[in-house]
Structure formats: structure tokens, C-alpha cells
Amino acid sequence: MQKRTKVVDILKSGVVGSDVVAMGWVRTKRDSKTVVFIALNDGSTINNVQIVADVANFDEELMKQITTGACICVAGKLVESQGSGQSVEIQAKEIKLFGDCPADYPMQKKGQSMEYMRQYAHMRLRTNTFGAVMRIRHNMAFAIHKFFHDKGFFYFHTPLITASDCEGAGQMFQVTTKNLYDLKKDEKGSIIYDDDFFGKQASLTVSGQLEGELGATALGQIYTFGPTFRAENSNTPRHLAEFWMIEPEICFYDMDDLMALEEEFIKYCVKWALDNCQDDLNFLNKMIDKGLLERLNSVVNTEFVHLPYTKGIEILQEAIKNGRKFEFPCNWGDDLASEHERYLVEEYFKKPVIMTNYPKAIKAFYMKIDEKKPVYNGKEMAETVQGTDVLFPQIGEIIGGSVREESYDKLINEINERNIPMKDMWWYLDTRKFGSCPHAGFGLGFERLMLFVTGMANIRDVIPFPRTPKNADF
RNA sequence: UCCUCUUUAGCUCAGUUGGUUAGAGCACCUGACUGUUAAUCAGGGGGUCCUUGGUUCAAGUCCAAGAAGGGGAGCCA
């Protein structure tokens, strides 16, 4: 049999009058007395190719088995369509059934809820929506590698299994080969790990940043891109227990360099989607989120606001004075609640905001301390750090970044003040001890970027097989 | 983890003040139709009303507990 042509190529560059072979899954079949129409999709594009089959030429039993979801092979001639929905179609000469599809196929051709499809994560990939999301996901991953590669960054692989708890970023999943019913304990009841696989307590990583800094301070500029694990019992449309994170780390960068990179990076990814995923984005814009394309274009064409934390508090206090109500207080020193972030991004500036120079107390130990303390209401406030959080409409914090503290003494001081176990950090401190350098970096949750680019509402629907509390099927 | 909403056919949902045989659209099956576009038209089959307990002559409907799911919050990416 002739070689298969992908549907995307048939539709894009198929020659009318030529013989083609298409293989794929049936989206819908429409019958009439003499002619049958089949919409065939093979995943190469969101678009289907229409198959036209004269009933007289085909076995009745075979045609009965061609139902929504069945997998078939069609050989025929590519012709101009007589119908109005498509320009070309395949006039079938031969149809072979690869796999029939019984009526209990969970994906029907009419709309199901996202919650329903989540229960069938293994089959939902065959729907238009998840096909579009997964093609975009691939494109975003590719764009990320291309962006950094073209800038001379090195893709640096940090370990998934770790014995350090970076920044105390969250509850960790333990990794052990021990029999959990028979654990060795000391006289205080604490578990002894010396005969465990690694000889010490080990976990799945919550961030590759600290190891990333090791790479950056050798290779100059690196990025990581891999899975990350948090055992937090957080049940929201923006959290996963297993998610993918991108963490670039760059030497000799100051805060302005960092913010410029963050903005350029996000715009590059969004632009890539607009340029390379048009069909899928058009579909999502039509079916999922009517404002999607407009929002993506506006991000590409707008300049992000740079907003020091202290100025942000002033704006919020001014809003409160003018009668704006918030559930939580936002005095200088408080961490901003999402309602505050949303006010600034969605109501006040109406564009992405990079918030900077947070109070030291509400940020991680490795952030570089500002030389000057901020003045608020005429008074000098506590120390601030060079953190840069990129806040986006709808999804909130999409990037968390900072200039790293390069002073050995200041870093030790923070570690001591925060009671971070020193013995686990010795290798990290060596970056400051031996040839310390100014450097900066950020972390971006890949699925949060996916939420923004696809317009999907729930993070569980932008990753093929989501892991969340009480959910690890498939 | 907290607050809140939801759970009725394979799917999406309706179901009045508690009342006797629980409905619709889609899907499926049968039939009709010379070109459909999530085709259309006619007919048919299909129910542990989430679970347990309670109130009542009577519970899909009211009450309590539990389970699962959604939304919001916190934590964060």
C-alpha cells in the first residue's frame, strides 16, 4: 500500500487529483442513503480531513463499524470538495479498519465537561481541546529550549532526588527503599536512615535552583527544565504535586538585567505560540476562552510595569482610602494576598507587573539584600531584597526570581537567622567561598505558562497526566 | 487544611409545596434522506436519583454524617 500522508500535510500541500493514504481516528460520521462523510483526525493538526465514501462501493458491515473513535486507514483520491466546509477531501477507494470503537468509548463527539474528561485522562488526549493543548505544550517546551540556546545558555540537568530542602519551598515526597512497616529508630523515636539506599533521608526535588547556581557559577549561564515535586495538600486550579519548572541562572546579572530577561522570555514564548500554533489557538479562542488571542497579543505588545513593593503598598493604601475593600490587610511588611496582586495587575495597571524589592522577612534566604532601606510614610523601613515576581492577569505569580546574595557573610547570617540546617548547605556555600560572583535567576512554572497561553482554566488540564492530592491514576 | 457549591440515564442537565408510573437534549439501536459539516427527521431501549442513617402515612425532594468533584482562600510555581 502507498505510504501514509499526515493530515496536516494533506490539507496544507496535498495535490488535487493525486492518490493519498490517510490514517487516523474518526471524529464523526454522517450518513445518507448513497454517501457517507467521515471526519478523520490523526493528531498532526486540529483540522480533520473529510473522507467521502459512496455507500455502494463498501461493505455494509465495515461501514457500520466505522464509528466515532474508530481507527481507520483510507486510500483514495484527493479532490476538490463539493461541500462548503473544506476545500479538499478524499474520495475513498479503499477503507481498512485498524480498530473498531465500541459504544462505551468515553469520548463522545458532543461536549463533555473538563471534570468528566479528567476522569479519562488516557482518552481525553484524543479530543480537539486536549490535542490542541498538547501540541501547544510541545511548542512551548521547544520554544523555551530555543530561546535559551540561541542566547548561549546551557541546558543543565539538576537531580530529581535530593537530600537538601531548597528554601523550604514546601513539603517533600520522601524517597526510600526501606520497609515502612519496620523502620529502624533511635531512642527518641526518630527514624535512622543510615541503612537506607542513600544512607540519609532523601526526597524528590522541590527546586533545582541551588544546584543550578552551581552550574551557572561554572558555565556562566544555564537553565534547568524538568519535573519538580511538592507534597503540599493544596487543592486549587493552579497547583500540581508534580509540575515542570524552568529555572535559568545567570552570572554577572543585576536586577535590571534579570527583569529584562524575564520579560523577553515570556514574550518570546507567547509570540512563538502566536506564530506557530495558530490553528490550535484559534480553536481555543473559539471554544474555551473568547479573549485568549487578544490577551496574548496584548502581552507581546505591552511593556511590563516595574513596581517596587513599597510603591505597591502605597497604591493599595491609596485604594483603601478611596473606599476599595480588601479581605486582608496590606500594611508595609505584609505579604500581598492574591486579591492585592489582582487589584494591581487587573484593575490599576491593567498589564503584567514585575514587583521588586520585597521586605527581607517575607522572601527566601538567598535573595540579595538591598543597600538602601526604603522610606514609607516618611519613615525608614526594614531591609528589602532584590526579588522580582512577575504577576500576570488571571493567573497571578508566573515567575519568581531574584538577584542572589553573593556575600558569604551575609548569606551565613541569613541561614543562621532562619535556622536553616547548615550541614546540608556546605556545598552551596562553597559558591560564595570560592570565587563568588554576582548572579541572578528565576523560576517559572511551565504549567502556569501553559494556562496563560492556552486560556485553560485548570492546571490539571494543561498536563497530560496530572498528579494532585488523592489523584495519581494513569 | 478552611469556606462554599454540586452529586438524578453513557454524557449535559430539568425535576414545582414532600404525593402514587422520574423527564429533556445528545449518545446508542432501528428506519427515512443524492453532499453532510457536532447533519436532519421518525421510532425504540436505557435509572442503586452518590453512600449510610434519620424525620414522615409518604423522600430524588427535608435533616445529619461520610465520600467524590467544582469554585474561592492559604501555601506557592
Coordinates of C-alpha atoms (C1' of nucleotides) in Angstrom, one line a residue:
Chain A
M1 CA 0.0 0.0 0.0
Q2 CA 1.0 3.6 -0.7
K3 CA 2.8 5.5 2.1
R4 CA 0.7 7.4 4.6
T5 CA 0.5 11.1 4.4
K6 CA -0.2 13.1 7.6
V7 CA -3.5 15.0 7.6
V8 CA -1.6 18.3 8.3
D9 CA 0.3 17.7 5.0
I10 CA -2.7 16.6 3.0
L11 CA -4.5 19.8 4.0
K12 CA -1.5 22.1 3.6
S13 CA 0.2 20.8 0.5
G14 CA -1.9 17.9 -1.0
V15 CA -2.1 17.9 -4.8
V16 CA -5.7 17.7 -6.1
G17 CA -6.0 14.7 -8.3
S18 CA -3.3 12.7 -6.6
D19 CA -3.7 9.4 -4.7
V20 CA -3.3 9.7 -0.9
V21 CA -3.4 7.4 2.1
A22 CA -4.6 8.8 5.4
M23 CA -4.7 7.0 8.7
G24 CA -6.3 8.3 11.9
W25 CA -9.3 8.3 14.2
V26 CA -12.9 9.0 13.2
R27 CA -14.2 12.2 14.8
T28 CA -17.7 11.9 13.3
K29 CA -19.5 10.0 10.6
R30 CA -22.5 11.4 8.8
D31 CA -24.7 9.0 6.7
S32 CA -27.0 9.5 3.9
K33 CA -28.5 6.9 1.6
T34 CA -25.8 6.9 -1.0
V35 CA -22.8 8.7 0.5
V36 CA -21.0 8.7 3.9
F37 CA -18.9 11.5 5.3
I38 CA -16.2 10.8 7.8
A39 CA -14.2 13.5 9.6
L40 CA -10.7 11.9 10.1
N41 CA -8.1 13.2 12.6
D42 CA -4.6 11.9 13.1
G43 CA -3.4 14.3 15.8
S44 CA -1.0 16.1 13.4
T45 CA -3.3 19.1 13.4
I46 CA -6.6 20.1 14.9
N47 CA -8.2 20.1 11.5
N48 CA -9.9 17.0 10.1
V49 CA -9.7 15.7 6.6
Q50 CA -13.1 14.8 5.2
I51 CA -13.5 11.3 3.7
V52 CA -16.3 10.8 1.2
A53 CA -17.3 7.2 0.6
D54 CA -20.0 6.0 -1.9
V55 CA -22.1 3.5 0.1
A56 CA -22.3 1.2 -3.0
N57 CA -18.6 0.7 -3.0
F58 CA -18.1 -0.6 0.5
D59 CA -19.2 -3.5 2.7
E60 CA -22.1 -2.6 4.9
E61 CA -20.7 -4.4 7.9
L62 CA -17.4 -2.4 7.6
M63 CA -19.3 0.9 7.4
K64 CA -21.2 0.0 10.5
Q65 CA -18.0 -0.4 12.4
I66 CA -16.8 3.0 11.5
T67 CA -18.0 5.0 14.5
T68 CA -16.7 7.9 16.4
G69 CA -13.3 6.9 17.8
A70 CA -12.6 4.0 15.4
C71 CA -9.1 3.9 13.8
I72 CA -9.1 3.5 10.1
C73 CA -6.9 3.7 7.0
V74 CA -8.2 5.3 3.9
A75 CA -6.8 5.2 0.4
G76 CA -8.3 7.4 -2.2
K77 CA -8.0 10.4 -4.4
L78 CA -7.6 14.0 -3.2
V79 CA -10.4 16.0 -4.8
E80 CA -11.8 19.5 -4.5
S81 CA -14.7 19.4 -2.1
Q82 CA -18.3 19.9 -3.3
G83 CA -19.3 21.0 0.2
S84 CA -18.6 24.3 1.8
G85 CA -16.8 23.3 5.0
Q86 CA -13.4 22.4 3.4
S87 CA -11.5 23.0 0.2
V88 CA -10.3 19.4 -0.4
E89 CA -11.5 16.0 0.6
I90 CA -10.6 12.4 0.0
Q91 CA -12.8 10.3 -2.3
A92 CA -12.3 6.9 -0.7
K93 CA -11.4 3.9 -2.9
E94 CA -10.4 1.6 -0.1
I95 CA -11.0 1.7 3.7
K96 CA -9.4 -0.6 6.2
L97 CA -10.4 -0.8 9.8
F98 CA -7.5 -0.9 12.2
G99 CA -9.5 -0.8 15.4
D100 CA -13.2 -0.5 15.9
C101 CA -14.6 1.6 18.8
P102 CA -17.5 0.2 20.9
A103 CA -20.3 2.4 22.1
D104 CA -18.8 2.7 25.6
Y105 CA -15.9 4.8 24.2
P106 CA -15.8 7.6 26.9
M107 CA -15.1 10.5 24.5
Q108 CA -18.3 11.4 22.6
K109 CA -18.5 13.8 19.8
K110 CA -20.5 16.2 21.7
G111 CA -19.1 18.3 24.5
Q112 CA -18.2 16.9 27.9
S113 CA -17.2 18.7 31.0
M114 CA -13.5 19.1 31.8
E115 CA -14.2 17.3 35.1
Y116 CA -15.6 14.3 33.2
M117 CA -12.7 14.2 30.8
R118 CA -10.2 14.4 33.6
Q119 CA -11.5 11.0 34.8
Y120 CA -10.5 9.6 31.4
A121 CA -7.1 11.3 31.1
H122 CA -5.9 8.5 28.9
M123 CA -8.6 9.0 26.3
R124 CA -9.2 12.8 26.6
L125 CA -5.9 13.3 24.6
R126 CA -7.9 12.3 21.5
T127 CA -10.3 15.3 21.8
N128 CA -9.9 18.5 20.0
T129 CA -9.2 20.5 23.1
F130 CA -6.6 18.3 24.6
G131 CA -5.0 17.7 21.2
A132 CA -4.6 21.5 20.9
V133 CA -3.3 21.9 24.4
M134 CA -0.7 19.1 23.9
R135 CA 0.5 20.4 20.6
I136 CA 0.9 23.9 22.2
R137 CA 2.7 22.3 25.2
H138 CA 5.2 20.7 22.9
N139 CA 5.7 24.0 21.1
M140 CA 6.3 25.9 24.4
A141 CA 8.9 23.3 25.5
F142 CA 10.6 23.7 22.2
A143 CA 10.4 27.5 22.3
I144 CA 12.0 27.5 25.8
H145 CA 14.9 25.4 24.7
K146 CA 15.4 27.5 21.5
F147 CA 15.2 30.8 23.4
F148 CA 17.9 29.9 25.9
H149 CA 20.1 28.0 23.4
D150 CA 20.0 31.0 21.0
K151 CA 21.2 33.2 23.9
G152 CA 24.1 30.9 24.7
F153 CA 22.6 29.3 27.8
F154 CA 23.4 25.7 28.6
Y155 CA 20.7 23.2 29.5
F156 CA 21.9 21.9 32.9
H157 CA 20.4 18.8 34.5
T158 CA 19.8 19.0 38.2
P159 CA 19.0 15.9 40.2
L160 CA 15.4 14.8 40.9
I161 CA 16.4 13.0 44.0
T162 CA 18.0 15.3 46.6
A163 CA 18.9 15.4 50.2
S164 CA 18.5 19.2 50.5
D165 CA 15.3 21.1 51.1
C166 CA 15.8 24.2 49.0
E167 CA 14.4 27.3 50.6
G168 CA 11.9 25.2 52.5
A169 CA 9.8 25.5 49.4
G170 CA 7.3 23.0 50.6
Q171 CA 6.5 19.6 51.9
M172 CA 8.7 17.0 50.1
F173 CA 8.0 13.4 48.9
Q174 CA 10.4 11.0 50.6
V175 CA 12.4 8.6 48.6
T176 CA 13.2 5.3 50.4
T177 CA 13.8 1.6 49.8
K178 CA 13.0 0.8 53.5
N179 CA 10.1 -1.3 54.6
L180 CA 7.8 1.3 56.1
Y181 CA 6.3 -1.2 58.5
D182 CA 9.6 -1.9 60.1
L183 CA 11.7 1.3 60.5
K184 CA 14.9 1.5 62.5
K185 CA 14.5 4.2 65.1
D186 CA 16.8 5.7 67.8
E187 CA 15.9 6.0 71.5
K188 CA 14.0 9.3 70.8
G189 CA 11.8 7.6 68.1
S190 CA 13.5 9.3 65.2
I191 CA 14.0 7.2 62.1
I192 CA 17.6 6.2 61.4
Y193 CA 18.4 6.4 57.7
D194 CA 22.0 5.1 57.7
D195 CA 20.9 1.8 56.2
D196 CA 18.6 3.3 53.7
F197 CA 19.5 3.4 50.0
F198 CA 21.3 6.8 50.2
G199 CA 22.4 6.4 53.8
K200 CA 20.4 9.5 54.7
Q201 CA 16.9 11.0 54.3
A202 CA 16.2 11.7 50.6
S203 CA 13.4 13.4 48.8
L204 CA 12.1 14.4 45.4
T205 CA 13.3 17.8 44.5
V206 CA 11.2 20.9 45.1
S207 CA 13.5 23.1 43.0
G208 CA 16.7 22.8 41.0
Q209 CA 17.8 26.3 41.8
L210 CA 20.6 25.6 44.3
E211 CA 22.3 23.1 42.0
G212 CA 21.5 25.4 39.1
E213 CA 23.7 28.1 40.8
L214 CA 26.5 25.6 40.9
G215 CA 26.2 25.2 37.1
A216 CA 25.9 28.9 36.5
T217 CA 29.0 29.8 38.5
A218 CA 30.9 27.4 36.2
L219 CA 29.3 27.7 32.8
G220 CA 28.2 31.4 33.1
Q221 CA 24.6 31.0 32.2
I222 CA 22.4 27.9 32.5
Y223 CA 18.8 26.9 32.6
T224 CA 17.1 23.9 34.0
F225 CA 13.8 22.4 32.7
G226 CA 12.4 19.4 34.4
P227 CA 9.9 18.0 36.8
T228 CA 9.5 19.2 40.3
F229 CA 7.6 17.8 43.2
R230 CA 5.6 19.4 46.1
A231 CA 3.8 17.3 48.6
E232 CA 1.6 20.3 49.7
N233 CA -2.0 19.5 50.3
S234 CA -3.0 22.4 48.1
N235 CA -6.1 21.8 46.1
T236 CA -6.5 24.6 43.6
P237 CA -6.7 25.1 39.8
R238 CA -3.1 26.5 39.9
H239 CA -1.2 23.7 41.8
L240 CA 0.1 20.3 41.0
A241 CA 2.1 17.8 43.1
E242 CA 4.3 17.1 40.0
F243 CA 5.0 20.0 37.7
W244 CA 7.6 21.2 35.3
M245 CA 9.8 24.2 36.1
I246 CA 12.2 26.3 34.1
E247 CA 15.0 27.9 36.2
P248 CA 17.6 30.0 34.4
E249 CA 20.6 31.2 36.5
I250 CA 22.9 33.8 35.1
C251 CA 26.2 35.2 36.3
F252 CA 27.0 38.9 36.3
Y253 CA 23.3 39.9 36.0
D254 CA 21.9 42.7 38.1
M255 CA 18.2 43.2 38.8
D256 CA 17.6 45.3 35.6
D257 CA 19.2 42.6 33.5
L258 CA 17.1 40.0 35.2
M259 CA 13.8 41.8 34.7
A260 CA 14.7 42.4 31.1
L261 CA 15.3 38.7 30.6
E262 CA 12.1 37.7 32.4
E263 CA 10.0 40.0 30.1
E264 CA 11.8 39.0 26.9
F265 CA 11.5 35.3 27.8
I266 CA 7.7 35.4 28.3
K267 CA 7.1 37.5 25.3
Y268 CA 9.2 35.1 23.2
C269 CA 7.2 32.1 24.3
V270 CA 3.8 33.8 23.7
K271 CA 5.0 35.1 20.3
W272 CA 6.1 31.6 19.4
A273 CA 2.7 30.3 20.2
L274 CA 1.0 33.0 18.1
D275 CA 3.3 32.3 15.2
N276 CA 3.4 28.5 15.3
C277 CA 0.1 27.3 16.9
Q278 CA -2.4 29.4 15.0
D279 CA -5.0 26.7 14.3
D280 CA -4.9 25.4 17.9
L281 CA -5.1 28.9 19.4
N282 CA -8.0 29.8 17.1
F283 CA -9.8 26.7 18.3
L284 CA -9.1 27.5 21.9
N285 CA -10.1 31.1 21.4
K286 CA -13.4 30.0 19.9
M287 CA -14.3 27.1 22.3
I288 CA -12.5 27.8 25.6
D289 CA -11.7 31.4 26.1
K290 CA -13.0 34.2 23.8
G291 CA -10.5 36.7 25.0
L292 CA -7.4 34.5 24.5
L293 CA -5.9 35.9 21.3
E294 CA -6.5 39.4 22.4
R295 CA -4.8 38.8 25.7
L296 CA -1.8 37.0 24.1
N297 CA -1.3 39.8 21.6
S298 CA -1.5 42.5 24.3
V299 CA 1.2 40.8 26.4
V300 CA 3.5 40.7 23.4
N301 CA 2.9 44.3 22.6
T302 CA 2.9 45.9 26.1
E303 CA 5.7 46.9 28.4
F304 CA 5.7 45.3 31.8
V305 CA 5.4 47.6 34.8
H306 CA 8.3 47.7 37.2
L307 CA 6.9 48.2 40.7
P308 CA 8.8 48.3 43.9
Y309 CA 7.0 46.6 46.8
T310 CA 6.9 49.8 48.8
K311 CA 5.3 51.7 45.9
G312 CA 2.8 48.9 45.5
I313 CA 1.8 49.2 49.2
E314 CA 1.3 52.9 48.7
I315 CA -1.0 52.3 45.7
L316 CA -3.0 49.8 47.7
Q317 CA -3.3 52.0 50.8
E318 CA -4.5 54.8 48.5
A319 CA -7.1 52.5 47.1
I320 CA -8.3 51.6 50.6
K321 CA -8.5 55.3 51.4
N322 CA -10.7 55.7 48.4
G323 CA -13.1 53.0 49.6
R324 CA -11.7 49.9 47.9
K325 CA -12.4 46.9 50.2
F326 CA -10.0 44.0 50.7
E327 CA -10.4 40.9 52.8
F328 CA -6.8 41.0 54.2
P329 CA -4.8 43.9 55.4
C330 CA -1.8 45.1 53.4
N331 CA 0.5 47.2 55.6
W332 CA 4.1 47.6 54.8
G333 CA 5.8 44.3 55.7
D334 CA 2.8 42.1 54.9
D335 CA 3.0 39.5 52.1
L336 CA 0.5 40.5 49.4
A337 CA -2.6 38.3 49.1
S338 CA -3.8 37.4 45.7
E339 CA -6.6 39.9 45.9
H340 CA -4.0 42.7 46.2
E341 CA -1.9 41.3 43.3
R342 CA -5.0 41.1 41.2
Y343 CA -6.0 44.6 42.0
L344 CA -2.6 45.9 40.9
V345 CA -2.4 43.8 37.7
E346 CA -6.1 43.7 36.6
E347 CA -7.5 47.0 37.8
Y348 CA -4.8 49.5 38.5
F349 CA -2.2 48.9 35.8
K350 CA -4.1 46.5 33.5
K351 CA -0.9 44.9 32.4
P352 CA 1.8 42.5 33.7
V353 CA 3.6 43.8 36.7
I354 CA 7.1 42.9 37.9
M355 CA 7.1 43.6 41.6
T356 CA 10.5 44.1 43.2
N357 CA 12.3 44.9 46.4
Y358 CA 10.2 43.0 48.9
P359 CA 10.8 43.1 52.7
K360 CA 13.5 40.6 53.5
A361 CA 11.3 38.8 56.1
I362 CA 8.8 37.5 53.5
K363 CA 11.3 36.2 51.0
A364 CA 13.8 33.4 50.7
F365 CA 17.2 33.4 52.4
Y366 CA 19.3 33.6 49.2
M367 CA 18.0 36.9 47.9
K368 CA 20.4 39.8 47.8
I369 CA 19.8 42.4 50.4
D370 CA 19.3 46.0 49.1
E371 CA 21.9 48.6 50.1
K372 CA 19.3 51.2 50.9
K373 CA 16.3 50.8 53.1
P374 CA 13.0 52.1 51.7
V375 CA 11.2 55.1 53.0
Y376 CA 7.5 54.7 53.6
N377 CA 5.3 57.5 55.1
G378 CA 8.4 59.4 55.8
K379 CA 10.0 56.6 57.9
E380 CA 12.8 54.3 57.1
M381 CA 11.6 50.7 56.9
A382 CA 13.2 47.3 57.3
E383 CA 15.7 45.8 54.9
T384 CA 14.4 44.7 51.4
V385 CA 15.7 42.2 48.9
Q386 CA 16.2 42.2 45.2
G387 CA 13.4 39.8 44.3
T388 CA 11.4 40.1 41.1
D389 CA 8.0 38.5 40.9
V390 CA 6.2 38.7 37.6
L391 CA 2.5 39.0 38.2
F392 CA 0.1 38.2 35.4
P393 CA -3.6 38.8 34.9
Q394 CA -5.8 35.8 35.8
I395 CA -3.1 33.5 37.0
G396 CA -1.1 35.6 39.4
E397 CA 2.6 35.0 40.0
I398 CA 4.0 33.3 36.9
I399 CA 7.7 33.9 37.7
G400 CA 9.6 34.3 41.0
G401 CA 13.1 35.5 40.6
S402 CA 15.9 37.3 42.4
V403 CA 19.4 38.5 42.4
R404 CA 21.2 36.1 44.7
E405 CA 23.2 37.2 47.7
E406 CA 26.8 36.7 46.8
S407 CA 28.3 37.8 50.1
Y408 CA 29.4 34.7 52.1
D409 CA 29.0 36.5 55.4
K410 CA 25.5 37.9 54.7
L411 CA 24.3 34.6 53.4
I412 CA 25.6 32.8 56.5
N413 CA 23.9 35.4 58.6
E414 CA 20.5 34.7 56.9
I415 CA 20.9 31.0 57.2
N416 CA 21.6 31.3 60.9
E417 CA 18.7 33.7 61.5
R418 CA 16.3 31.4 59.7
N419 CA 17.6 28.2 61.4
I420 CA 18.3 26.5 58.2
P421 CA 20.4 23.4 58.9
M422 CA 23.9 24.4 58.0
K423 CA 25.4 21.0 57.4
D424 CA 23.2 20.4 54.4
M425 CA 24.2 23.7 52.8
W426 CA 28.0 23.4 52.8
W427 CA 28.3 22.7 49.0
Y428 CA 26.0 25.7 48.3
L429 CA 28.1 28.0 50.5
D430 CA 31.2 27.0 48.5
T431 CA 29.9 29.0 45.6
R432 CA 30.3 32.1 47.8
K433 CA 33.5 30.9 49.4
F434 CA 35.5 30.2 46.2
G435 CA 35.3 32.9 43.6
S436 CA 31.9 34.2 44.5
C437 CA 30.2 36.2 41.7
P438 CA 27.1 38.4 41.3
H439 CA 24.4 36.4 39.7
A440 CA 20.6 36.2 39.4
G441 CA 17.9 33.8 38.3
F442 CA 14.3 33.0 38.2
G443 CA 11.8 30.1 38.3
L444 CA 8.8 29.7 36.0
G445 CA 6.1 27.1 36.4
F446 CA 5.7 25.6 33.0
E447 CA 2.1 24.7 33.5
R448 CA 1.3 28.3 34.7
L449 CA 2.7 29.5 31.4
M450 CA 0.6 26.9 29.7
L451 CA -2.5 28.2 31.5
F452 CA -1.8 31.6 30.2
V453 CA -1.1 30.6 26.6
T454 CA -4.0 28.2 26.2
G455 CA -6.6 30.0 28.2
M456 CA -7.5 26.8 30.0
A457 CA -8.9 27.4 33.5
N458 CA -7.5 24.5 35.4
I459 CA -3.8 23.5 35.6
R460 CA -4.9 19.8 35.6
D461 CA -5.9 20.3 32.0
V462 CA -2.6 21.5 30.6
I463 CA -0.5 18.5 31.6
P464 CA -1.3 15.0 30.2
F465 CA -1.5 13.2 33.5
P466 CA -1.9 15.5 36.5
R467 CA -0.8 14.5 40.0
T468 CA -2.7 16.2 42.8
P469 CA -3.7 15.2 46.3
K470 CA -5.6 11.9 46.1
N471 CA -5.1 11.6 42.3
A472 CA -2.3 9.6 40.7
D473 CA -4.2 7.5 38.2
F474 CA -2.8 6.7 34.7
Chain B
rU1 C1' -6.3 22.4 55.6
rC2 C1' -10.5 26.3 55.8
rC3 C1' -15.1 28.4 53.5
rU4 C1' -18.7 27.4 49.8
rC5 C1' -21.4 24.9 46.0
rU6 C1' -22.5 20.3 43.4
rU7 C1' -23.8 14.9 43.0
rU8 C1' -30.7 12.3 39.0
rA9 C1' -29.9 7.7 32.2
rG10 C1' -23.4 6.6 28.9
rC11 C1' -22.9 12.5 28.7
rU12 C1' -25.1 17.6 29.7
rC13 C1' -28.9 18.9 32.7
rA14 C1' -34.5 19.8 34.4
rG15 C1' -37.5 17.8 38.3
rU16 C1' -42.7 23.0 41.4
rU17 C1' -45.2 23.0 48.2
rG18 C1' -42.5 16.1 50.2
rG19 C1' -47.5 12.7 46.9
rU20 C1' -48.6 7.5 43.5
rU21 C1' -45.7 5.2 36.7
rA22 C1' -38.6 10.3 37.5
rG23 C1' -38.2 13.8 32.3
rA24 C1' -35.5 16.5 28.0
rG25 C1' -31.3 17.1 24.6
rC26 C1' -27.2 14.5 22.9
rA27 C1' -25.1 9.4 22.6
rC28 C1' -26.7 4.2 21.3
rC29 C1' -30.2 0.8 18.3
rU30 C1' -34.0 0.6 14.0
rG31 C1' -35.8 3.2 9.9
rA32 C1' -36.0 7.6 6.3
rC33 C1' -33.0 11.1 3.4
rU34 C1' -28.4 12.4 -3.5
rG35 C1' -23.3 16.3 -0.4
rU36 C1' -23.3 16.3 5.1
rU37 C1' -20.3 20.0 8.4
rA38 C1' -21.1 18.4 16.5
rA39 C1' -26.2 16.9 9.6
rU40 C1' -31.6 16.4 9.9
rC41 C1' -36.4 13.7 10.6
rA42 C1' -39.5 9.4 12.9
rG43 C1' -39.4 5.4 16.4
rG44 C1' -37.0 2.4 20.4
rG45 C1' -34.1 0.5 24.5
rG46 C1' -31.7 2.6 28.8
rG47 C1' -32.3 4.8 36.2
rU48 C1' -28.8 1.5 43.1
rC49 C1' -31.9 9.7 42.0
rC50 C1' -23.5 9.3 45.4
rU51 C1' -23.5 6.2 50.4
rU52 C1' -25.3 5.4 55.3
rG53 C1' -28.6 6.8 59.0
rG54 C1' -33.0 9.7 60.4
rU55 C1' -37.9 12.6 60.2
rU56 C1' -42.7 11.2 57.8
rC57 C1' -48.7 7.7 56.1
rA58 C1' -45.3 9.0 52.0
rA59 C1' -38.3 11.3 50.5
rG60 C1' -35.0 12.4 44.1
rU61 C1' -37.1 16.5 47.2
rC62 C1' -36.4 17.7 54.4
rC63 C1' -32.3 16.7 58.4
rA64 C1' -27.3 14.5 60.0
rA65 C1' -22.8 12.2 58.9
rG66 C1' -19.5 10.4 55.2
rA67 C1' -17.5 10.1 50.1
rA68 C1' -16.2 12.2 45.4
rG69 C1' -15.9 16.6 42.3
rG70 C1' -16.1 22.1 41.3
rG71 C1' -15.1 27.3 42.9
rG72 C1' -12.7 30.6 46.4
rA73 C1' -8.8 31.1 50.3
rG74 C1' -4.0 29.9 52.3
rC75 C1' 0.9 27.9 50.6
rC76 C1' 3.3 28.6 46.2
rA77 C1' 5.5 27.9 40.6

